[in-house]
XYZ file of N, CA, C and O in Angstrom:
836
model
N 14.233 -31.319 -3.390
C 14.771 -29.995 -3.661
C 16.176 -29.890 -3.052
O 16.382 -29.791 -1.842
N 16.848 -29.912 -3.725
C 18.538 -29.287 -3.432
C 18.546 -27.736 -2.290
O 17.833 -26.736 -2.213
N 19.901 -28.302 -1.460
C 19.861 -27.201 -0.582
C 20.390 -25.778 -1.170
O 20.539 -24.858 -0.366
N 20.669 -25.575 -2.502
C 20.944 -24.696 -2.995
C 19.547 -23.879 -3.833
O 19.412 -22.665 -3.983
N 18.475 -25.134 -4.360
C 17.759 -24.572 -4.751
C 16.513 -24.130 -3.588
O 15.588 -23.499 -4.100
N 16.414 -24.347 -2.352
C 16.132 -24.176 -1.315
C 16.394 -22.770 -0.975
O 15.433 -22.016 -1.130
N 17.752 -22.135 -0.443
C 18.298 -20.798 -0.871
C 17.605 -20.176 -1.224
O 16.681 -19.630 -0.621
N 17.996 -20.101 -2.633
C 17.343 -19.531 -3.820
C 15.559 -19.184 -3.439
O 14.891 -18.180 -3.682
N 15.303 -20.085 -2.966
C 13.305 -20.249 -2.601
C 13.401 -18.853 -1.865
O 13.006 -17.790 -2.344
N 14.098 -19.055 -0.396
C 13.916 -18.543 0.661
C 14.123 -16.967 0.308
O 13.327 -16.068 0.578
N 15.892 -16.783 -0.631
C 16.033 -15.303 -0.440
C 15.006 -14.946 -1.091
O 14.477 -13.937 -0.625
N 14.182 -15.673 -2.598
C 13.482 -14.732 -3.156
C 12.201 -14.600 -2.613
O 11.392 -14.106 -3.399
N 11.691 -14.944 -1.305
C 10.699 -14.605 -0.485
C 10.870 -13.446 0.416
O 10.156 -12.482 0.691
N 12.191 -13.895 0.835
C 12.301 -12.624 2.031
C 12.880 -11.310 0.840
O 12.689 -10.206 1.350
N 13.255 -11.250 0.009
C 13.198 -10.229 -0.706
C 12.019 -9.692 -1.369
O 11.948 -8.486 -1.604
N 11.069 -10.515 -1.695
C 9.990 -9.985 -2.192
C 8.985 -9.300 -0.729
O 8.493 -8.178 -0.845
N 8.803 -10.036 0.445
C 8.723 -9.444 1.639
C 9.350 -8.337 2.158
O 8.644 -7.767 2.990
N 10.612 -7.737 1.934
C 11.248 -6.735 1.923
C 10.534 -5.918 0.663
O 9.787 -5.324 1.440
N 10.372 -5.701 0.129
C 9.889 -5.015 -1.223
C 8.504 -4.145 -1.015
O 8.339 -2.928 -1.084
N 7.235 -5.584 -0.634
C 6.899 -5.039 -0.418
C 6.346 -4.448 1.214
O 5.191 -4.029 1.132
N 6.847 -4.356 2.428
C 6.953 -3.842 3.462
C 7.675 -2.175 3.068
O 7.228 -1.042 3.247
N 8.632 -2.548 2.623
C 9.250 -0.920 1.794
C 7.947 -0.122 0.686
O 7.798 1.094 0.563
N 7.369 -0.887 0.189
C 6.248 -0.027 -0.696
C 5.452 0.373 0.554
O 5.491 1.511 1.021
N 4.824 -0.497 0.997
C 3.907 0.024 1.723
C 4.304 1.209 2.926
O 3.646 2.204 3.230
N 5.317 0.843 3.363
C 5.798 2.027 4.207
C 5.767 3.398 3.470
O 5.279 4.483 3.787
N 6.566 2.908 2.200
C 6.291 4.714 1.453
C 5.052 5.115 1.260
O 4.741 6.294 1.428
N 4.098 4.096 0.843
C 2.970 4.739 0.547
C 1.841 5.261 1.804
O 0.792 5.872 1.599
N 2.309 4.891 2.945
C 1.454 5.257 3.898
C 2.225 6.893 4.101
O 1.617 7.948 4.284
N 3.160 6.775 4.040
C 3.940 8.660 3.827
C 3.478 9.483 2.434
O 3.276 10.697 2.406
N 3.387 8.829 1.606
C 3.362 9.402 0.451
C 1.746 10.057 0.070
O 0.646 9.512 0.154
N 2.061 11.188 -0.293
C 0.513 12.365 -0.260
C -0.106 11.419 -1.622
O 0.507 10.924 -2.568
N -1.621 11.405 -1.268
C -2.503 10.958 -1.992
C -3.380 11.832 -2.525
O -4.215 12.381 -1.806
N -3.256 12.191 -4.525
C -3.677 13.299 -4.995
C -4.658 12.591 -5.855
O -4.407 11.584 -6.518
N -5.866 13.241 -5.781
C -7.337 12.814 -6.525
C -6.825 13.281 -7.901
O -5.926 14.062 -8.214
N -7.711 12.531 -8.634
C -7.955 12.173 -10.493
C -8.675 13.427 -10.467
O -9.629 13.394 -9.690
N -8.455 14.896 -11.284
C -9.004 15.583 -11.791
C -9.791 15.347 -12.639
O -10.630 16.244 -12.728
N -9.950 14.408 -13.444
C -10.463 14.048 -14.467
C -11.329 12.926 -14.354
O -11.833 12.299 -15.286
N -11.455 12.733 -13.180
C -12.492 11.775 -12.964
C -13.458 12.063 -12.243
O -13.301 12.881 -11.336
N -14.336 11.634 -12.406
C -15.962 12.877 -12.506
C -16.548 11.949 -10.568
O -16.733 10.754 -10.334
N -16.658 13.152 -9.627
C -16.990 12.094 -8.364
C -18.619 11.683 -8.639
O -19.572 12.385 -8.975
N -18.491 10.009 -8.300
C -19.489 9.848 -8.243
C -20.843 10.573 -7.143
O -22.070 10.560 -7.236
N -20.108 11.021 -6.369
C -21.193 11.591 -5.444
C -21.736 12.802 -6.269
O -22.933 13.036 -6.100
N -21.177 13.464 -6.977
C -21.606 14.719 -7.669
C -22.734 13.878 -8.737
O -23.923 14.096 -8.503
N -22.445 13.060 -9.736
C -23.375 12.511 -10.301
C -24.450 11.681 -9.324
O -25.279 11.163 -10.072
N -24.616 11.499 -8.513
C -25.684 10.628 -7.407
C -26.242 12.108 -7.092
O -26.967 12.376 -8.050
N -26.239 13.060 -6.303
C -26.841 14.218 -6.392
C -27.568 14.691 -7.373
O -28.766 14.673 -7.087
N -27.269 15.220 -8.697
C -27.504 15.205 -9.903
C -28.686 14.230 -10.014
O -29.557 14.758 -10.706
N -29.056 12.963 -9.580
C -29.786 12.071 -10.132
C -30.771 12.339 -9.362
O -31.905 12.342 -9.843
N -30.603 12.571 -8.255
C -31.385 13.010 -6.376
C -32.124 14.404 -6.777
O -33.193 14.760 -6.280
N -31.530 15.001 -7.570
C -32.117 16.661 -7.827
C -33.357 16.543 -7.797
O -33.934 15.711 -8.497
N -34.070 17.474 -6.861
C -34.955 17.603 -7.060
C -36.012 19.397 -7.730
O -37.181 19.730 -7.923
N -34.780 19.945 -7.823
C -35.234 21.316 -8.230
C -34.448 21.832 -9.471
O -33.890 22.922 -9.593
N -34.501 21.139 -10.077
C -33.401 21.451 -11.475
C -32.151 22.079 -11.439
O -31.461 22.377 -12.414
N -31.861 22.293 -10.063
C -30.451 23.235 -10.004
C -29.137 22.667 -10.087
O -28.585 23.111 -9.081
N -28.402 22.025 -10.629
C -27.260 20.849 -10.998
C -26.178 21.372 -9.891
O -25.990 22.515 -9.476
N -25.598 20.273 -9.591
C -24.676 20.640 -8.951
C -23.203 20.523 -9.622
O -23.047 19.515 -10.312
N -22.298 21.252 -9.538
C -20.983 21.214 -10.667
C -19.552 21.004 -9.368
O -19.808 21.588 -8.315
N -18.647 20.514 -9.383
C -17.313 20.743 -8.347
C -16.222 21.512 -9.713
O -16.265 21.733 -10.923
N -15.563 21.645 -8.866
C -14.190 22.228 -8.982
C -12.873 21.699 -7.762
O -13.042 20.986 -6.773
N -11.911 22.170 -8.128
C -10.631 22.079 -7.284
C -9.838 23.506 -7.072
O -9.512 24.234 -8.010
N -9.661 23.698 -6.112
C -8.868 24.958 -5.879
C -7.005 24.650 -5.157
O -6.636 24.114 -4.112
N -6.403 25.141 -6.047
C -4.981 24.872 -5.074
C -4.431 25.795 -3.903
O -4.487 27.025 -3.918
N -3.911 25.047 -2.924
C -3.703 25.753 -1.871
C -2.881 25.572 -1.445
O -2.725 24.442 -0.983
N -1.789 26.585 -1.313
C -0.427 25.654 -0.730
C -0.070 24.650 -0.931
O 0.325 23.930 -0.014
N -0.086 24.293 -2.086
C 0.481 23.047 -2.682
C -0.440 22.139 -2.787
O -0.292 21.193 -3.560
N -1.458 22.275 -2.080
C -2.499 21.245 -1.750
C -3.652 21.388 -2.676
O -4.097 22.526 -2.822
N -4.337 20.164 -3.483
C -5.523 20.594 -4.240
C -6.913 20.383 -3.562
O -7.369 19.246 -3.445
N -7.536 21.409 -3.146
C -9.165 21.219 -2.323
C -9.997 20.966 -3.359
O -10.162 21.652 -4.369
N -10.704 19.564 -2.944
C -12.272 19.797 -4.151
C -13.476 20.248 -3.414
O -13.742 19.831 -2.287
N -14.132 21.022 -4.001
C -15.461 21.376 -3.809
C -16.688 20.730 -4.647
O -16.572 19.930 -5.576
N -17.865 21.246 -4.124
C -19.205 21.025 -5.103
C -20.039 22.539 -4.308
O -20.100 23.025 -3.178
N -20.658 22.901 -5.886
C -21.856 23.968 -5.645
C -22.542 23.998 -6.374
O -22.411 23.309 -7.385
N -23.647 24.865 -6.169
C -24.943 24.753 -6.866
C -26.090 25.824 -6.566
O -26.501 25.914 -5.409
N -26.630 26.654 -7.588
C -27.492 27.731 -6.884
C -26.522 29.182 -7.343
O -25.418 29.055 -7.874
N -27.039 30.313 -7.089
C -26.947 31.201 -6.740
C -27.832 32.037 -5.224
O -28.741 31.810 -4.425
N -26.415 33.498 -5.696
C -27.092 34.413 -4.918
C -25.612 34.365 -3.685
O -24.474 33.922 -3.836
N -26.130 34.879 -2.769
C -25.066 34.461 -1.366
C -24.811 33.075 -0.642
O -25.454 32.150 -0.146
N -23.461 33.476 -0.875
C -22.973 31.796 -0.345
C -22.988 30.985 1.010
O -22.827 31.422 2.150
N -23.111 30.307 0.791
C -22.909 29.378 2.465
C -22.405 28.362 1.749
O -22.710 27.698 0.758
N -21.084 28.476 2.964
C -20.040 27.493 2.819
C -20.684 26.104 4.267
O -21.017 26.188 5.449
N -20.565 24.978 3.245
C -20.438 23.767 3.989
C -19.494 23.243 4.742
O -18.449 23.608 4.203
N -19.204 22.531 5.773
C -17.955 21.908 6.712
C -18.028 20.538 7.012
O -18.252 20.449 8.219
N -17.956 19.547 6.550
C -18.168 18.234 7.209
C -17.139 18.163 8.236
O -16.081 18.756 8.446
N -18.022 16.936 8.995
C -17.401 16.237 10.115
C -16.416 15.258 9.616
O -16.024 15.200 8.451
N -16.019 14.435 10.656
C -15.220 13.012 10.637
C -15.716 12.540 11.304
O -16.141 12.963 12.379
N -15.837 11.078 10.651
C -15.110 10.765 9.271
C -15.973 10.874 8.020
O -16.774 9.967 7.796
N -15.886 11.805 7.272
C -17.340 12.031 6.041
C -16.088 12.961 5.424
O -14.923 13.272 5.671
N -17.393 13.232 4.227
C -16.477 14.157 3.635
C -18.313 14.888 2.865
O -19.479 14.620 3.155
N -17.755 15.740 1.955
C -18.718 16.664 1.252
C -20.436 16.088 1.381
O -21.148 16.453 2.317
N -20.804 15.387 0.565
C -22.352 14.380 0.531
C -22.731 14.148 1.681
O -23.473 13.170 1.778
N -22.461 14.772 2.746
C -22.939 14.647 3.943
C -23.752 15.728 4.202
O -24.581 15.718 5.112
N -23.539 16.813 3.343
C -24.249 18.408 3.427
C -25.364 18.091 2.261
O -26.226 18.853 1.825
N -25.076 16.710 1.885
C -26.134 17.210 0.471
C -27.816 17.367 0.843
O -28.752 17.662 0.099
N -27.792 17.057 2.245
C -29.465 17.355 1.936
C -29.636 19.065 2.440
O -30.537 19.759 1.971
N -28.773 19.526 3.312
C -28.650 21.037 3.651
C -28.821 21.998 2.456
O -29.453 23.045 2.316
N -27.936 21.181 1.551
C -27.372 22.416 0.373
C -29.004 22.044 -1.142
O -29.358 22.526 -2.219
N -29.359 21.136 -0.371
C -30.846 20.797 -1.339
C -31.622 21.636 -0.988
O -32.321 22.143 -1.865
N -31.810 22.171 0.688
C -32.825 23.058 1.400
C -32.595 24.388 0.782
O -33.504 24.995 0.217
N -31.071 24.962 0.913
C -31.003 25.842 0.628
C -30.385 26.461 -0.908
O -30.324 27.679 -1.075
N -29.969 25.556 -1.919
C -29.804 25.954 -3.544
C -30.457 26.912 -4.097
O -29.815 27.704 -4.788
N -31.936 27.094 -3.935
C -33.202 27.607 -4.498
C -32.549 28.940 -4.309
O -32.354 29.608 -5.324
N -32.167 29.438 -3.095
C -31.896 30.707 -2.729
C -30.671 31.104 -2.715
O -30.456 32.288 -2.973
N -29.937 30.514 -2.512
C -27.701 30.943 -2.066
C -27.312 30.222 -2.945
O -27.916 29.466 -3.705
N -26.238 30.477 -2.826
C -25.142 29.377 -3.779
C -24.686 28.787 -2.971
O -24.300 29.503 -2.047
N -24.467 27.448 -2.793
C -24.025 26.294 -1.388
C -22.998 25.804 -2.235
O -23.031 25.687 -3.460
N -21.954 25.492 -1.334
C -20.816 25.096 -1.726
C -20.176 24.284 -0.061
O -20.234 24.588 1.131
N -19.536 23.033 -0.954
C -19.606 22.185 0.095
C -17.687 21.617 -0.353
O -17.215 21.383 -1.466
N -17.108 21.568 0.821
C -15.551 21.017 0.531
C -15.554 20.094 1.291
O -15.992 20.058 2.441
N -14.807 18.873 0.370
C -14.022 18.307 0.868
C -12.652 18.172 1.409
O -11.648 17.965 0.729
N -12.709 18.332 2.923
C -11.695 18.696 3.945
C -10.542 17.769 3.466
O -10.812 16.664 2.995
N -8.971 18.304 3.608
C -8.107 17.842 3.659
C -7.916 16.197 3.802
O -8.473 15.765 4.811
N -7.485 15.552 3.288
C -7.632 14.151 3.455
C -8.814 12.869 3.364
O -8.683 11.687 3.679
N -9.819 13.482 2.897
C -10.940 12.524 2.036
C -11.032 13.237 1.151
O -10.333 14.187 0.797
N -12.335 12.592 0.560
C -13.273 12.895 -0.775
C -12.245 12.561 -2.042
O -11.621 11.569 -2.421
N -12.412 13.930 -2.484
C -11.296 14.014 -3.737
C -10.374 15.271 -3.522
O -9.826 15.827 -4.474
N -10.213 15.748 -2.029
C -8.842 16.374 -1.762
C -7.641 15.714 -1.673
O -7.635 14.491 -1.817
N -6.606 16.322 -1.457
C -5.113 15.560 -1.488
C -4.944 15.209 -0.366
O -5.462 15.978 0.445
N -4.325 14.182 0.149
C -4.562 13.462 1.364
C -3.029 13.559 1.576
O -2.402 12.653 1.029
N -2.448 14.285 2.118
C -0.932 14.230 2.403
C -0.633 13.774 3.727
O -1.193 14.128 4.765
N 0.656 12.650 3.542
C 1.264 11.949 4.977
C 1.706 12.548 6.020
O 1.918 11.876 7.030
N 1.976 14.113 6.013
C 2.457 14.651 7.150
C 1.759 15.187 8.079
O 1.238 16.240 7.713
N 1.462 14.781 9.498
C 0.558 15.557 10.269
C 0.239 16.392 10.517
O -0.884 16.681 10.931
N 1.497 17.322 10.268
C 1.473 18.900 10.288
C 0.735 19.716 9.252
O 0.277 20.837 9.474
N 0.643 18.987 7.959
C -0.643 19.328 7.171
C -1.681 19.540 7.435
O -2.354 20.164 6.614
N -2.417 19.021 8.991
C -3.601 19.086 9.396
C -3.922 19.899 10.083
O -5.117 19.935 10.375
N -2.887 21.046 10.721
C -3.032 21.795 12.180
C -4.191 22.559 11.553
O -4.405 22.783 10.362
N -5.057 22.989 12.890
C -6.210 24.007 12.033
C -5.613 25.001 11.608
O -6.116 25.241 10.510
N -5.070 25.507 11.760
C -4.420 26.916 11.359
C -4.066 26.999 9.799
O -4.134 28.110 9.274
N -3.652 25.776 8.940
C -3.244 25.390 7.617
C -5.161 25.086 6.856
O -5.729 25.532 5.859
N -5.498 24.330 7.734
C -6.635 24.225 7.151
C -7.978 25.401 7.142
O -9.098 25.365 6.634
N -7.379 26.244 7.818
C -8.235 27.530 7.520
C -8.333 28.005 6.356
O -9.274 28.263 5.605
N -6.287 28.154 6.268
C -5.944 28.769 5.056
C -6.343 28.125 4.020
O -6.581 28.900 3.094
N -6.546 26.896 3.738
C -7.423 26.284 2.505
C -8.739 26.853 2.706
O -9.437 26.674 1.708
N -9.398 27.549 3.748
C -10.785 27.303 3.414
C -10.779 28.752 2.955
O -11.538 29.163 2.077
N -9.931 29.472 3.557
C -9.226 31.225 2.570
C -9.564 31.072 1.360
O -10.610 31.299 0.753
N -8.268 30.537 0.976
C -7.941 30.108 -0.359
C -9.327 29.613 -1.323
O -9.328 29.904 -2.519
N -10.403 28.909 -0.761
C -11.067 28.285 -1.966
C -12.236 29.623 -1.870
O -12.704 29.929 -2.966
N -12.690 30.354 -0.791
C -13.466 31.521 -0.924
C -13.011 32.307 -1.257
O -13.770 33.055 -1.873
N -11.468 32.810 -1.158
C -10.772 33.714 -2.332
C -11.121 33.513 -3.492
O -11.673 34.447 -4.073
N -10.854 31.868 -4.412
C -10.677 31.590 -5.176
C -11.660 31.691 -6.335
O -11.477 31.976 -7.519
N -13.018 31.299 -5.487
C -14.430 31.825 -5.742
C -15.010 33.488 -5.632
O -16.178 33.863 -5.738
N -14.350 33.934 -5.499
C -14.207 35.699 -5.233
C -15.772 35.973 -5.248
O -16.622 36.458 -5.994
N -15.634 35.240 -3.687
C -17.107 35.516 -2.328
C -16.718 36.734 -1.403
O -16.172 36.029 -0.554
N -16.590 37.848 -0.967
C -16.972 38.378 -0.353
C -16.986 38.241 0.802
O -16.019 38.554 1.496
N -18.310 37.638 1.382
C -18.764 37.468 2.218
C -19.433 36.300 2.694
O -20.483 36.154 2.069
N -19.240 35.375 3.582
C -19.968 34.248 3.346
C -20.639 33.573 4.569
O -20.155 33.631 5.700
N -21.848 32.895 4.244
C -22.642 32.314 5.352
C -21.485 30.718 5.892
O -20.999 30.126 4.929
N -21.123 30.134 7.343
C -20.166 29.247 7.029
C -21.197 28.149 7.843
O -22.069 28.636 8.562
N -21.094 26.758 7.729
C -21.950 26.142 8.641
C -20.877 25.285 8.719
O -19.970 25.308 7.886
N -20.911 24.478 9.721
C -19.788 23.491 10.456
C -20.412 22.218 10.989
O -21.444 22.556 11.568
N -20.307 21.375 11.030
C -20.311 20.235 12.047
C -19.087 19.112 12.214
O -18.367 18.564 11.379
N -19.181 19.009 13.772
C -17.974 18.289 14.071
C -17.192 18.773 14.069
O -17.211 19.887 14.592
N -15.715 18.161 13.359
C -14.657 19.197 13.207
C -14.938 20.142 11.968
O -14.230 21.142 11.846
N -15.905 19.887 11.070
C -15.633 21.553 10.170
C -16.504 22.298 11.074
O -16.745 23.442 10.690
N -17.042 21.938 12.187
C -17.385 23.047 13.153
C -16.074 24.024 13.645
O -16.026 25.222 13.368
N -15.111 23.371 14.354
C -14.046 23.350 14.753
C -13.705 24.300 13.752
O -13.650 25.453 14.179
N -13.398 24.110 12.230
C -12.709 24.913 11.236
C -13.391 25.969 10.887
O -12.767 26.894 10.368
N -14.923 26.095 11.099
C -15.524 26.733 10.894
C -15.537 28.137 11.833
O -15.116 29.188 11.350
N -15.963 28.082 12.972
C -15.325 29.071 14.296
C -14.049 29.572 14.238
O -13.829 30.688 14.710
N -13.163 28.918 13.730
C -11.584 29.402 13.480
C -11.588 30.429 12.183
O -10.878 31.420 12.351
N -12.324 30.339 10.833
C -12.819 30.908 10.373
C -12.975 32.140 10.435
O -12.389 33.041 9.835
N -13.995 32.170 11.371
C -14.960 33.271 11.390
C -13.960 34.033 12.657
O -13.890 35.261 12.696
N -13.414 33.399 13.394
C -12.716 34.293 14.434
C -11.583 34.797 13.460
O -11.258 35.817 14.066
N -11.013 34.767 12.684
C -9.848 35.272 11.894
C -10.581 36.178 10.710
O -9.739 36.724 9.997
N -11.672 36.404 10.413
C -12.183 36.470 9.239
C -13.418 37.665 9.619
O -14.020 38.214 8.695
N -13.695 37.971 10.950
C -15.191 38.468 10.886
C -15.631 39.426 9.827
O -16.792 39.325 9.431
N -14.976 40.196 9.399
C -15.659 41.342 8.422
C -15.564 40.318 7.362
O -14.932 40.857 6.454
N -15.944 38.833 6.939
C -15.725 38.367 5.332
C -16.763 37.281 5.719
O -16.990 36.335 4.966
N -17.312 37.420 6.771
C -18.696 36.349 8.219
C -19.596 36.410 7.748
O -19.156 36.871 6.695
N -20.505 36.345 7.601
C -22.245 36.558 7.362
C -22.742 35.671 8.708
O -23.485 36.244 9.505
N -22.487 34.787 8.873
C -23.012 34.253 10.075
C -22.325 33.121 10.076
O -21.679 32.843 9.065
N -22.320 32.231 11.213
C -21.777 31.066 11.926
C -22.595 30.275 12.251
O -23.469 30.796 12.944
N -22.707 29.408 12.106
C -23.749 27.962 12.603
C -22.426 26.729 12.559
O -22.006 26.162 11.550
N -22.049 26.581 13.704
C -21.276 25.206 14.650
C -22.000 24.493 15.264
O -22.488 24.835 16.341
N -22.284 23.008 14.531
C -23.069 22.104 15.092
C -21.932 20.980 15.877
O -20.917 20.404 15.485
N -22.485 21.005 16.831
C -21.968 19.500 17.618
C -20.008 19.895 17.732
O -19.187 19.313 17.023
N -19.675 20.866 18.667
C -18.498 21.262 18.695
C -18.035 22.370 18.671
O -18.310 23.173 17.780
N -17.024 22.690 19.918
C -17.130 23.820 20.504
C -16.134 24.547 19.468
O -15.649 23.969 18.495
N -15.900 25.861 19.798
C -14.631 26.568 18.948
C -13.240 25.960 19.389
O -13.302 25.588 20.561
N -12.118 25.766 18.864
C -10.624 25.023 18.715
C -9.984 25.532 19.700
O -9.032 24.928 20.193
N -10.430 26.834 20.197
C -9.319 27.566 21.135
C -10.371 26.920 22.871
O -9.936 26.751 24.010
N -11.025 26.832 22.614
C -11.859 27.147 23.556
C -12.186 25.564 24.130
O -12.436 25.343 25.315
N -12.151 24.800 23.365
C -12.000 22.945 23.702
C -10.416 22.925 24.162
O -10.087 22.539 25.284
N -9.592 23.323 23.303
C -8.244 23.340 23.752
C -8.159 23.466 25.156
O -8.008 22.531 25.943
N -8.267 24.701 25.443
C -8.118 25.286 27.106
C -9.323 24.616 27.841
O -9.568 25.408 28.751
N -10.080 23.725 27.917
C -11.583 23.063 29.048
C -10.435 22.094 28.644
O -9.512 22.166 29.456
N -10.177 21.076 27.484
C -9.239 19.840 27.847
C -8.464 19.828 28.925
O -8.416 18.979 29.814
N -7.541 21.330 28.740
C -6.230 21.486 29.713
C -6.874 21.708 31.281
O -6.177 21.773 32.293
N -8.118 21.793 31.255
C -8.335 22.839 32.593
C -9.507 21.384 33.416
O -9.555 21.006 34.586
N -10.014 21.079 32.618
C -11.355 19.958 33.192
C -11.082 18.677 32.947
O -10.662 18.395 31.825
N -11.243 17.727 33.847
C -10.853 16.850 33.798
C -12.087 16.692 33.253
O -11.900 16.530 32.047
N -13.252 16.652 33.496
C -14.304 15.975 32.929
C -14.601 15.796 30.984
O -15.317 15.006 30.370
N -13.851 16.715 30.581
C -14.071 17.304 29.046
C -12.641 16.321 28.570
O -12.768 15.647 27.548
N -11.588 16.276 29.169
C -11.259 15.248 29.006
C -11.138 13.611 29.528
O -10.103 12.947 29.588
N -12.343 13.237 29.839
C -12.292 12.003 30.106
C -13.954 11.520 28.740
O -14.377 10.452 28.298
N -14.330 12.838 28.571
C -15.538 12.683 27.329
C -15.244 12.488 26.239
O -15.813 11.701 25.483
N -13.562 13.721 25.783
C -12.982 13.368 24.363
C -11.700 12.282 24.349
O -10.877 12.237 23.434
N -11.684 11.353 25.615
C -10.360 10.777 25.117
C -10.760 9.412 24.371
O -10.083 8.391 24.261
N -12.035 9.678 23.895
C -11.539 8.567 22.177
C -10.127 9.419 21.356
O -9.052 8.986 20.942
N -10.589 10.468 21.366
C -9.264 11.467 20.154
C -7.803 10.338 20.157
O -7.246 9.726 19.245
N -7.520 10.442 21.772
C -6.595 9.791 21.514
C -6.539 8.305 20.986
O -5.697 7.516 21.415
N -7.199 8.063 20.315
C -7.331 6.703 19.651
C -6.681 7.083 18.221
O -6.202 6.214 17.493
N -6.708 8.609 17.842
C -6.603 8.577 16.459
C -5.025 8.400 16.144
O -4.526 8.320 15.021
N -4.184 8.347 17.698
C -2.645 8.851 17.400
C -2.540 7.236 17.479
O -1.383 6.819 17.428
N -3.559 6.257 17.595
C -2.257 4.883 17.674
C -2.609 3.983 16.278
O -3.732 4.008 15.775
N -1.808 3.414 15.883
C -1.291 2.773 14.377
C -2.811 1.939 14.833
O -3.436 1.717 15.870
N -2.965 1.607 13.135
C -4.001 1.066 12.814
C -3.436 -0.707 12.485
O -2.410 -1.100 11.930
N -4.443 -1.385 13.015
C -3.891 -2.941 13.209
C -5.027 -3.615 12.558
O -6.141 -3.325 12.995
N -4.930 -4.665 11.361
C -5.772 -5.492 11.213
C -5.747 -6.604 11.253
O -6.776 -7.252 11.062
């Protein structure tokens, strides 16, 4: 091989290495928006799981730019679902099986899984934004009033909720996690509460494989 065609080898490696290091950088910034039109399989796996003829259907609600998907099923009064992390919606599905017969259960997928929009900026996540999506999709559904259940962090979102919201409350059930204001200030104040949650800080360092 000629030292010219040698060259030639090398730049078009380190340029194609440049290329894609530049894709991938954008795409780890770049908001990730679910296929409307593509039917979640978890909604059809439910559906197959039914055991009381009551189907379950989703939708998407927009929110500040952001598109939330849901799933519900049932009538009557609602209770809103909250998953934890790392899960998303099908984590409520045996809750919202208990209770279909009687309420209408409706279960979201939180900001950044399922088939919500997964946007690169962190500030997308503060609870305070993600309330307002959970506004927005019980507006959107023109509920009233609603039963909210939480675990984990949609515990977390859930208590934030209901503290901004009480006359629109029916009740609160926060599993496994205290209210946002109230972990906030024991972090700052107890050492012990933070030496229990400092996995969290695992979530701020880059992911390595």
């Amino acid at each position: 091989m000629t030292f010219g065609r040698l060259k030639r080898w090398i730049f078009g490696i380190v340029a194609a290495l440049v290329l894609l290091l530049s894709g991938l950088y954008a795409w780890s910034y770049w908001p990730i928006a679910a296929d409307t039109n593509a039917i979640d399989p978890a909604v059809t796996l439910a559906n197959e799981l039914d055991e009381k003829g009551i189907k379950y259907r989703e939708g998407y609600v927009q929110s500040q730019g952001r598109q939330i998907h849901y799933v519900s099923a049932g009538q009557g009064e609602a209770i809103i679902f909250l998953h934890g992390f790392p899960s998303y919606w099908f984590t409520m599905f045996g809750l919202m099986e208990e209770f279909k017969s009687d309420y209408q259960v409706i279960a979201i997928d939180g900001l950044g899984v399922g088939k919500s929009d997964a946007p690169g900026d962190v500030d997308d996540y503060r609870i305070d934004k993600l309330v307002n999506h959970l506004e927005d999709v019980i507006d959107e559904l023109d509920l009233k009033k609603v039963h909210v259940v939480g675990h984990d962090w949609g515990a977390a979102i859930a208590t934030a909720y209901a503290q901004a919201n009480p006359s629109k409350t029916n009740t609160l059930t926060a599993i496994g996690a205290l209210p946002h204001n109230i972990l906030l200030h024991r972090l700052d104040t107890d050492p012990k509460y933070r030496e229990t949650f400092s996995y969290m800080s695992l979530f701020n360092q880059p992911i390595r494989f």
